[in-house]
Short mmCIF file of C-alpha atoms in Angstrom, two decimals:
data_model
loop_
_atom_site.label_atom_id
_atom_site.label_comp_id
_atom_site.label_asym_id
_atom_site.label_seq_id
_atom_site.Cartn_x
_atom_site.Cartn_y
_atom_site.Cartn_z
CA UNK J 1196 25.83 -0.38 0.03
CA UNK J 1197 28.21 -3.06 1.88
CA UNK J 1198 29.74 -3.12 -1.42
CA UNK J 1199 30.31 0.77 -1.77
CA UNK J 1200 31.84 0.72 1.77
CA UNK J 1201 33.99 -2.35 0.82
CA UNK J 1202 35.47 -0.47 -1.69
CA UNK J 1203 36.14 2.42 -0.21
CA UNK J 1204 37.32 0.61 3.01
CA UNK J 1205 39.88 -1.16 0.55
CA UNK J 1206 41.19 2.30 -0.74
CA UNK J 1207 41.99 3.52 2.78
CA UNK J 1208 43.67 0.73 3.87
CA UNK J 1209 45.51 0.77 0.71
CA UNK J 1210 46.65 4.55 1.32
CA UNK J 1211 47.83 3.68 5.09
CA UNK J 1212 49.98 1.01 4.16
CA UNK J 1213 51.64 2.60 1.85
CA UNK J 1214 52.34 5.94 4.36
CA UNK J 1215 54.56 3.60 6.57
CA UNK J 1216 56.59 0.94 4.77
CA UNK J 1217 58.34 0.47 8.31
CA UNK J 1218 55.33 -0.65 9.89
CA UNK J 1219 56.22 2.13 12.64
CA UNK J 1220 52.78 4.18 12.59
CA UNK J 1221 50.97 1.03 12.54
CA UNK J 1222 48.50 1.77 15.49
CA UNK J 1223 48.30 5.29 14.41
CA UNK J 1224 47.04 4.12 10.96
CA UNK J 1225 44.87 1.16 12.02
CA UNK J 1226 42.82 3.94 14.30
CA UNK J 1227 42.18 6.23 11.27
CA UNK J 1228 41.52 2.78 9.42
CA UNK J 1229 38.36 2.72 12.29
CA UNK J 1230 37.54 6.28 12.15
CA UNK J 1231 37.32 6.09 8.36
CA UNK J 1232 35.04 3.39 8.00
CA UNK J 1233 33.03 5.06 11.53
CA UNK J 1234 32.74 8.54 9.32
CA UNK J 1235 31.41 5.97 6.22
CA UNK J 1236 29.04 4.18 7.46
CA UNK J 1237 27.55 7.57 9.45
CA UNK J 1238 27.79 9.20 6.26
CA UNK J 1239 25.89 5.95 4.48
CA UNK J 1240 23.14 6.22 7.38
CA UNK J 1241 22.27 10.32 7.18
CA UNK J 1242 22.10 10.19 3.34
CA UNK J 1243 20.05 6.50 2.92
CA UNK J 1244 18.87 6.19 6.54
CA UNK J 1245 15.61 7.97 5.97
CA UNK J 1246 14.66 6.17 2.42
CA UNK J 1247 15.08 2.74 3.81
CA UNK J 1248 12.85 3.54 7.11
CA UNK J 1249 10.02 5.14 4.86
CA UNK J 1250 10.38 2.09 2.27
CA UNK J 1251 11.17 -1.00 3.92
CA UNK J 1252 7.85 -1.31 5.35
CA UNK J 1253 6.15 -1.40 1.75
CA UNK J 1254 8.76 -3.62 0.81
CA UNK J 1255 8.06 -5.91 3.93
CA UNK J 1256 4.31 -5.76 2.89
CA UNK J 1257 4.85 -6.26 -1.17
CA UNK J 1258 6.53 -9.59 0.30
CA UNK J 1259 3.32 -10.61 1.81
CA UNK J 1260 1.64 -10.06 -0.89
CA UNK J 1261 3.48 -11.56 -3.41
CA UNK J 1262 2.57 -14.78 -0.31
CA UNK J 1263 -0.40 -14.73 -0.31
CA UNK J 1264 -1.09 -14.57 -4.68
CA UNK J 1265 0.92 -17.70 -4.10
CA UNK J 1266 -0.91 -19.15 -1.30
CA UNK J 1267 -4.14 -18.27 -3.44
CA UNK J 1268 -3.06 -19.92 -6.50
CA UNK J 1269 -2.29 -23.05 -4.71
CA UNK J 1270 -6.19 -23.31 -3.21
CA UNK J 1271 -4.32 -22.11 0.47
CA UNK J 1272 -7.00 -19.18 1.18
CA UNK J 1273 -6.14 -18.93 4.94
CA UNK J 1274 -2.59 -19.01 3.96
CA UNK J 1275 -3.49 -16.38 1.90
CA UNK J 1276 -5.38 -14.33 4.22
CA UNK J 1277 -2.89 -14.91 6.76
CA UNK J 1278 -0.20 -13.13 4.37
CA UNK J 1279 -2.64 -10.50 3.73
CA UNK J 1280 -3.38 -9.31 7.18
CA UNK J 1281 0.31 -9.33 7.67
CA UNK J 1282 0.68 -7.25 4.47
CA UNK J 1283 -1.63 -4.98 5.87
CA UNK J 1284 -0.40 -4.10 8.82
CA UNK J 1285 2.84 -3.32 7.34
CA UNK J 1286 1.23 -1.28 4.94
CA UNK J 1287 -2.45 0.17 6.20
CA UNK J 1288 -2.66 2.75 3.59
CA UNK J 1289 -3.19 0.12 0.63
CA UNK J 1290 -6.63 -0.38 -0.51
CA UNK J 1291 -5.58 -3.20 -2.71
CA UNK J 1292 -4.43 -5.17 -0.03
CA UNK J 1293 -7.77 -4.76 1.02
CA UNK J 1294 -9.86 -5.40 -1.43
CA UNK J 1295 -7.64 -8.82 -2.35
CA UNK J 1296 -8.36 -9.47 1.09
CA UNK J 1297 -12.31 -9.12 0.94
CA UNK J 1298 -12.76 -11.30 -2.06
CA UNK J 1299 -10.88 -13.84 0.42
CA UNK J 1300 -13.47 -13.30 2.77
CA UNK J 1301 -16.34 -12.90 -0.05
CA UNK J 1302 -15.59 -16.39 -1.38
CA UNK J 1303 -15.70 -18.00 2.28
CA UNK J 1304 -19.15 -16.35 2.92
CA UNK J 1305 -17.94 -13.35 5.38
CA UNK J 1306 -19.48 -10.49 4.23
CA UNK J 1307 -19.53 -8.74 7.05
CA UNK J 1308 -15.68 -8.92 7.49
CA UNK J 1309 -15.32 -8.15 3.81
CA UNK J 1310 -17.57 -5.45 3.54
CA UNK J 1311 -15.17 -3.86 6.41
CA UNK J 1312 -12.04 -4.32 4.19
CA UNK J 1313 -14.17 -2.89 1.23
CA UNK J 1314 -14.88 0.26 3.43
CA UNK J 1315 -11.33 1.13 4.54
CA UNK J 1316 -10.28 0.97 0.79
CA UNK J 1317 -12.73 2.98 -0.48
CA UNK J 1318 -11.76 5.21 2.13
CA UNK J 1319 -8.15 5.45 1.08
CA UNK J 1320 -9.11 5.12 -2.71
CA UNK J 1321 -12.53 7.21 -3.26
CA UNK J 1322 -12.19 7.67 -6.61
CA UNK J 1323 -10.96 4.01 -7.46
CA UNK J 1324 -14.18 2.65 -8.94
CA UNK J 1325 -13.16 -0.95 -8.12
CA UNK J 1326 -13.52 -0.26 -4.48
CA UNK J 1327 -17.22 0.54 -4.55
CA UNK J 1328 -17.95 -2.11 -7.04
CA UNK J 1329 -16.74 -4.72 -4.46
CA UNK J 1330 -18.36 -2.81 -2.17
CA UNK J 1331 -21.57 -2.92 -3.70
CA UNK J 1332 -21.41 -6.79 -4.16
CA UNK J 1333 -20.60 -7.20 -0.32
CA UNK J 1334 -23.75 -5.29 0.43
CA UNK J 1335 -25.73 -7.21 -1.86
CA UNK J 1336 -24.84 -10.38 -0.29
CA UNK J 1337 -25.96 -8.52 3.16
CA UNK J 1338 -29.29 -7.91 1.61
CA UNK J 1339 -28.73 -3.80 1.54
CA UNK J 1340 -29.31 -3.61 -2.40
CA UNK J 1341 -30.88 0.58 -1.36
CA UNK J 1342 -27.32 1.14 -0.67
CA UNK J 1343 -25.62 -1.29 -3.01
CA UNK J 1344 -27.78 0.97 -5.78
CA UNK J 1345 -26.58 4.05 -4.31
CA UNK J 1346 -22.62 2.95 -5.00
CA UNK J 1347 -23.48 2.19 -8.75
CA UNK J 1348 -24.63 5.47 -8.90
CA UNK J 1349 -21.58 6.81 -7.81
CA UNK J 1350 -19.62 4.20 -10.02
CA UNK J 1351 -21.63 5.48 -13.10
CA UNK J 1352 -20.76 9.01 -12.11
CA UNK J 1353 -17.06 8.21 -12.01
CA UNK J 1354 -17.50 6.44 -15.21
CA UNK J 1355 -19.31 9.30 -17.63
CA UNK J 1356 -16.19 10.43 -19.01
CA UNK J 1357 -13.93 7.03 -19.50
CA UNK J 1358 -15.59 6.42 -22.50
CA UNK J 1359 -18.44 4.45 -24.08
CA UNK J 1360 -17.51 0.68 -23.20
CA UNK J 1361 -16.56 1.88 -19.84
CA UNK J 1362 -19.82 3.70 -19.01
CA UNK J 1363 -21.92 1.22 -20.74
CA UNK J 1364 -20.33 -1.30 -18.08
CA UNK J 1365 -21.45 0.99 -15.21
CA UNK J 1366 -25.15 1.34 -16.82
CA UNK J 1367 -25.09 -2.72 -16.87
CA UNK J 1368 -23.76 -2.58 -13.45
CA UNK J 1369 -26.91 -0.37 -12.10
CA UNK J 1370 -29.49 -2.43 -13.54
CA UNK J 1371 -28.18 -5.61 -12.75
CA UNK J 1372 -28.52 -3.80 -8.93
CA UNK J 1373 -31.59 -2.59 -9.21
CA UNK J 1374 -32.48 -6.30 -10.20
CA UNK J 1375 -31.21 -7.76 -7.54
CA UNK J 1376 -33.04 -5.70 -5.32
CA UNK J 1377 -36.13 -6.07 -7.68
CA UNK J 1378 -36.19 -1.86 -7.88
CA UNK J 1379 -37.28 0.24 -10.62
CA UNK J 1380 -37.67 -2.48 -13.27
CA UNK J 1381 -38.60 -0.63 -15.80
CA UNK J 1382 -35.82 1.77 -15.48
CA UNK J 1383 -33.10 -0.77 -15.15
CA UNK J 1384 -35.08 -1.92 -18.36
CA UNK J 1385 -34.02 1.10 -20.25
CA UNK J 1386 -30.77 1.51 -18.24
CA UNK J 1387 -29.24 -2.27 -19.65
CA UNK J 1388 -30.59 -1.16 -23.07
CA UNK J 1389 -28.96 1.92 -23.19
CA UNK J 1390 -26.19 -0.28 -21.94
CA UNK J 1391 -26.01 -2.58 -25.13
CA UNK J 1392 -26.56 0.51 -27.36
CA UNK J 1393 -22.92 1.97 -25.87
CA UNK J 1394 -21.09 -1.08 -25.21
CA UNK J 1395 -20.98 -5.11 -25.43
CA UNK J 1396 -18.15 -4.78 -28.23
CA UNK J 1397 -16.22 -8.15 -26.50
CA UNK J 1398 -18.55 -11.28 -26.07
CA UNK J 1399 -17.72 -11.17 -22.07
CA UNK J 1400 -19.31 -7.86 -21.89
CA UNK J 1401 -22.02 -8.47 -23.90
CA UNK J 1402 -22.87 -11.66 -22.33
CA UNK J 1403 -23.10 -10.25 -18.75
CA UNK J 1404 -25.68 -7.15 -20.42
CA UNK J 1405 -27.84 -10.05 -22.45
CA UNK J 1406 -28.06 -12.13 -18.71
CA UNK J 1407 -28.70 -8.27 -17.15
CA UNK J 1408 -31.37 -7.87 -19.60
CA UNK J 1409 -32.76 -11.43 -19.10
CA UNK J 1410 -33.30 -11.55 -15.42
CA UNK J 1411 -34.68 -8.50 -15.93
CA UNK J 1412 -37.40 -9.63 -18.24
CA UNK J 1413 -37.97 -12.60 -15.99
CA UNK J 1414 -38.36 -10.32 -13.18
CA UNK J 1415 -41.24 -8.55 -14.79
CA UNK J 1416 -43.04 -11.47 -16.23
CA UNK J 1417 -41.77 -11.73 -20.16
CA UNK J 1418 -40.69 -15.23 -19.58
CA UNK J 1419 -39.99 -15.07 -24.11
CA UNK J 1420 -38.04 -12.20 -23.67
CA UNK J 1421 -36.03 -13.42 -20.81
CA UNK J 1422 -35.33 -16.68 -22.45
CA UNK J 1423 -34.10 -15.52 -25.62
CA UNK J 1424 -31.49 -13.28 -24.19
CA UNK J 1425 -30.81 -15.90 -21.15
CA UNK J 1426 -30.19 -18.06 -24.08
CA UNK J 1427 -27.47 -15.73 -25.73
CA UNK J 1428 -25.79 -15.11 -23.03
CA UNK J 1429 -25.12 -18.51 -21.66
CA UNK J 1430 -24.28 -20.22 -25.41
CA UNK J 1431 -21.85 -16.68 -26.26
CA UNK J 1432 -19.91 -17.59 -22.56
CA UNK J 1433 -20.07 -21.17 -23.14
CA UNK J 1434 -17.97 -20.53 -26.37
CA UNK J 1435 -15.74 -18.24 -24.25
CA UNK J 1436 -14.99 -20.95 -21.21
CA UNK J 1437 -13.85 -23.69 -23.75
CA UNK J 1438 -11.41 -20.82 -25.60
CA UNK J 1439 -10.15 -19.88 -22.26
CA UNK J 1440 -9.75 -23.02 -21.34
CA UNK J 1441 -7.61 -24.48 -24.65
CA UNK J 1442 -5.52 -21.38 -24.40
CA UNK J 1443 -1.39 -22.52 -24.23
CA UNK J 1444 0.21 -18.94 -24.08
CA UNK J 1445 -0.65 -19.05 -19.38
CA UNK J 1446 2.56 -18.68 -18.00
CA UNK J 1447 1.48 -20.07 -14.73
CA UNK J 1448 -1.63 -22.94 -15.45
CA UNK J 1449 -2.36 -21.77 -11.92
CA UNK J 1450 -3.17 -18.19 -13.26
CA UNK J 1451 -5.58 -19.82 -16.02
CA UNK J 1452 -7.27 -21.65 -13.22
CA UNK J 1453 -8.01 -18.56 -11.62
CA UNK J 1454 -9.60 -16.92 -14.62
CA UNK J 1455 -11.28 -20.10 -15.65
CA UNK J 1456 -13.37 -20.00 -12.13
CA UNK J 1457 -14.25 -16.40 -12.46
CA UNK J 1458 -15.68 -17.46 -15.51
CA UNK J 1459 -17.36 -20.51 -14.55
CA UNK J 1460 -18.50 -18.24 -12.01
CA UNK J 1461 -20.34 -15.90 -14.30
CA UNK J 1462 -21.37 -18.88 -16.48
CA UNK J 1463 -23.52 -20.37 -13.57
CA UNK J 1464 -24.63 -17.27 -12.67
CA UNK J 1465 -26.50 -17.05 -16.03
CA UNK J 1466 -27.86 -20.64 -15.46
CA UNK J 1467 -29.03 -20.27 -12.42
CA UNK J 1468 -31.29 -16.94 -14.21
CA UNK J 1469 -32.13 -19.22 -16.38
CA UNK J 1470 -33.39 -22.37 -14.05
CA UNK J 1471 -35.49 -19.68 -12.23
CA UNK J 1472 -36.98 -18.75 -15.26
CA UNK J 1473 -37.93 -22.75 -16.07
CA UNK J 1474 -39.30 -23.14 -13.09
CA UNK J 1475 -41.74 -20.25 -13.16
CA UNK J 1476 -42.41 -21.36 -16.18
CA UNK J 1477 -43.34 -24.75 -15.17
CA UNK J 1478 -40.23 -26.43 -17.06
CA UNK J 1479 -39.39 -28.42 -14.29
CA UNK J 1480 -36.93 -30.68 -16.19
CA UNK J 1481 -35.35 -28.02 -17.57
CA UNK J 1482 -35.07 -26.13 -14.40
CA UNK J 1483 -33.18 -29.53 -12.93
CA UNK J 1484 -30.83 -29.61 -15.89
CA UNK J 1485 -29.54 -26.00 -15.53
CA UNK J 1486 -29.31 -26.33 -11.98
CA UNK J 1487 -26.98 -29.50 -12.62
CA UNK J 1488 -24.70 -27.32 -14.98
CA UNK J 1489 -24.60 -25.01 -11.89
CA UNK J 1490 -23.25 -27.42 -9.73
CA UNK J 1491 -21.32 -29.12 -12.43
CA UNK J 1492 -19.44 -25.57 -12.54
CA UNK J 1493 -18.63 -25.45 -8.68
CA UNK J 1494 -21.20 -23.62 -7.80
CA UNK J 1495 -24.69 -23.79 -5.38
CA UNK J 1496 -27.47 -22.33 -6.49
CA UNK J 1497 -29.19 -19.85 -3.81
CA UNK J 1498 -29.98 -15.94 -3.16
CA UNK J 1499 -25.86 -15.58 -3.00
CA UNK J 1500 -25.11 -16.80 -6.62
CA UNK J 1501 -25.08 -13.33 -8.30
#
């Protein structure tokens, strides 16, 4: 825009000069100079005036974002959520602000706060099934599995027409719930198999319905069931942490650690299954080696590693 009026300003001043070689009308001409560029930069302000004010506040906000992934990816996380609050107020009608937000606060332990954030976004996103999936792990870790249930519910209702991976994830999704809240075993029995029957094509998938299935068993007392698909589960994500982590084709090795702890997240997840299993079982020793692995991965094992 300064450019446009530049040029335009240039072009005007060129036409007065050249009206009055004598340099006679010179005030005259340097006062229609000023109106000129007055009538401009009005004109620039009716036509553009209203796009800027509705868009410079996203922009403002997409800056704060684009902060706080940076903060993140540096291990910064109150920088981060700093930048985030920021972003929102500049922008309150994102629900991914949001949700980026309440994994902040997820991964510090406020659940409370991030079950909040989770709320608002599903409330300006309903039918963004991301938004009740984090909203169902925030009231997990609050101990309201009735109601984290009742979102999976809704998730797999969203989900029956996306196809057969993608409603085989929401199956796996309910009965790893219903787990949790040690509900309906037998159901979420037949719900993770019907799961597996649909789904499970890529090994991450699969993995997470094998540990489903597994805790599951454990849960109601087939300790050989439960250890041969524990067993599956954690060798198949092994296998995928050490590809993830010799991959060279990260454009940020920041990025790569990020998905390399989400990973090793879901990796000691199905370890910690696993050490609860030993240790019902009596395998103490084994039960202490699994939990090690847990630890080893940057995790504690507890009622909030799920």
């Amino acid at each position: 825009e300064d450019v446009f009026l530049a040029s335009l300003a240039d072009r005007t001043d060129s036409k007065s000069d050249d009206s009055d070689p004598s340099g006679k009308d010179a005030p005259k001409t340097a006062g229609y100079r000023r109106a000129s560029r007055l009538a401009i930069m009005v004109l620039v302000l009716i036509v553009f005036g209203p796009v800027v004010w509705r868009c410079w506040p996203k922009e403002v906000s997409r800056w704060y974002v684009a902060i706080a992934t940076e903060r993140q990816l540096d291990g910064n996380f109150s920088g981060a959520e700093q930048a985030l609050t920021m972003a929102a107020r500049w922008d309150d009608e994102s629900a991914s602000i949001l949700q980026q937000r309440g994994d902040l606060l997820i991964d510090q332990g406020r659940y409370e706060e991030a079950f909040d954030d989770y709320v608002r976004a599903v409330q300006l996103n309903p039918d963004d099934p991301m938004g009740r999936i984090k909203r169902s792990v925030a009231l997990q870790h609050l101990g309201r599995h009735a109601e984290a249930i009742e979102e999976w519910l809704e998730i797999k209702t969203l989900w029956r027409d996306r196809g057969q991976e993608v409603f085989a994830i929401a199956l796996n999704g309910l009965a790893y719930a219903r787990a949790l809240g040690d509900s309906d075993l037998d159901l979420a029995l037949d719900e993770v198999n019907r799961a597996l029957q649909f789904g499970g094509r890529r090994p991450e998938s699969r993995a997470a319905m094998l540990d489903t299935r597994g805790y599951i068993h454990f849960l109601r007392g087939d300790y050989p069931a439960a250890r041969q698909d524990l067993d599956r589960a954690i060798d198949s994500m092994e296998r995928v942490l050490v590809n993830t982590s010799g991959l060279k084709s990260y454009p940020d090795p920041r990025e790569q650690q990020q998905d390399l702890k989400q990973l090793k997240h879901h990796v000691a997840v199905m370890y910690y299954h696993r050490a609860l299993l030993f240790e019902s079982w009596g395998e103490l020793e084994l039960a202490a080696r699994d939990l090690h692995r847990v630890r080893e991965l940057g995790f504690e094992p507890g009622d909030h590693l799920f």
